[in-house]
Amino acid sequence: MELATPLSFNHFLGRRHGDFMSLAHTPQRFADRALSAHTPVPSLYLSGQDVVAAGVSGAIVGGVVAASAVLGRDALEDLTAV
């Protein structure tokens, strides 16, 4: 068996700040209103794990959040209606 965690990755990479794959999951990160699908650049939207939360689930929901921003409506309702 093999086990890896963000702490073990950071240890073996010699990192002291941040995280190895995404933004560090701190209370400040989740309070940051700048993390969203919207950007100051017209027609540029962000998706992926740092828009919502880390991991595969966060990346999936980040894609739905980006689709919602592009479409101007809640795309999550489309998924629950199926």
Coordinates of N, CA, C and O in Angstrom, one line a residue, residues 51-80:
V51 N -11.4 27.1 -8.1 CA -12.6 28.0 -8.1 C -13.5 27.6 -6.9 O -14.2 28.4 -6.3
V52 N -13.6 26.3 -6.6 CA -14.5 25.8 -5.5 C -13.7 25.2 -4.4 O -13.7 25.7 -3.3
A53 N -13.1 24.0 -4.6 CA -12.4 23.2 -3.6 C -11.4 22.3 -4.3 O -11.6 22.0 -5.5
A54 N -10.5 21.7 -3.6 CA -9.5 20.9 -4.2 C -10.1 19.5 -4.5 O -11.1 19.1 -4.1
G55 N -9.4 18.8 -5.4 CA -9.7 17.5 -5.8 C -10.6 17.4 -7.0 O -11.0 18.4 -7.6
V56 N -10.9 16.1 -7.3 CA -11.7 15.8 -8.5 C -13.1 16.4 -8.3 O -13.7 17.1 -9.3
S57 N -13.7 16.2 -7.2 CA -15.1 16.8 -7.0 C -15.1 18.3 -7.1 O -16.0 18.9 -7.7
G58 N -14.1 18.9 -6.5 CA -13.9 20.4 -6.6 C -13.8 20.9 -8.1 O -14.3 21.9 -8.5
A59 N -13.0 20.1 -8.8 CA -12.8 20.4 -10.2 C -14.1 20.3 -11.0 O -14.4 21.1 -11.9
I60 N -14.9 19.3 -10.7 CA -16.2 19.1 -11.4 C -17.1 20.2 -11.1 O -17.7 20.8 -12.0
V61 N -17.2 20.5 -9.8 CA -18.1 21.6 -9.5 C -17.6 23.0 -10.0 O -18.4 23.8 -10.4
G62 N -16.3 23.1 -10.0 CA -15.7 24.3 -10.6 C -16.1 24.5 -12.1 O -16.3 25.6 -12.6
G63 N -16.2 23.4 -12.8 CA -16.6 23.4 -14.2 C -18.1 23.8 -14.3 O -18.5 24.6 -15.2
V64 N -18.9 23.4 -13.4 CA -20.3 23.7 -13.4 C -20.5 25.2 -13.0 O -21.3 25.9 -13.6
V65 N -19.6 25.7 -12.1 CA -19.7 27.1 -11.7 C -19.3 28.0 -12.9 O -19.9 29.0 -13.2
A66 N -18.2 27.6 -13.6 CA -17.8 28.3 -14.8 C -18.9 28.3 -15.9 O -19.2 29.3 -16.5
A67 N -19.6 27.1 -16.1 CA -20.7 27.1 -17.1 C -21.8 28.0 -16.7 O -22.4 28.6 -17.5
S68 N -22.1 28.0 -15.4 CA -23.1 28.9 -14.9 C -22.8 30.4 -15.2 O -23.7 31.2 -15.6
A69 N -21.5 30.7 -15.0 CA -21.1 32.1 -15.2 C -21.2 32.5 -16.7 O -21.7 33.5 -17.1
V70 N -20.8 31.5 -17.6 CA -20.9 31.8 -19.0 C -22.4 31.9 -19.5 O -22.7 32.8 -20.3
L71 N -23.2 31.0 -19.0 CA -24.6 30.9 -19.4 C -25.5 32.0 -18.7 O -26.6 32.2 -19.2
G72 N -25.0 32.5 -17.6 CA -25.8 33.5 -16.9 C -27.0 32.9 -16.1 O -28.0 33.5 -15.9
R73 N -26.9 31.6 -15.8 CA -27.9 30.9 -15.0 C -27.3 29.8 -14.3 O -26.1 29.4 -14.5
D74 N -28.1 29.1 -13.4 CA -27.6 28.1 -12.6 C -27.5 26.7 -13.3 O -28.6 26.1 -13.5
A75 N -26.4 26.4 -13.8 CA -26.2 25.1 -14.6 C -26.4 23.9 -13.7 O -26.7 22.8 -14.2
L76 N -26.3 24.0 -12.4 CA -26.4 22.9 -11.5 C -27.9 22.4 -11.6 O -28.1 21.2 -11.4
E77 N -28.8 23.3 -11.8 CA -30.2 22.8 -12.0 C -30.4 21.9 -13.1 O -31.2 21.0 -13.1
D78 N -29.6 22.1 -14.2 CA -29.7 21.1 -15.3 C -29.2 19.7 -14.9 O -29.8 18.7 -15.4
L79 N -28.3 19.6 -14.0 CA -27.8 18.3 -13.6 C -28.8 17.6 -12.7 O -28.9 16.4 -12.7
T80 N -29.5 18.4 -11.8 CA -30.4 17.8 -10.9 C -31.7 17.4 -11.6 O -32.5 16.6 -11.1

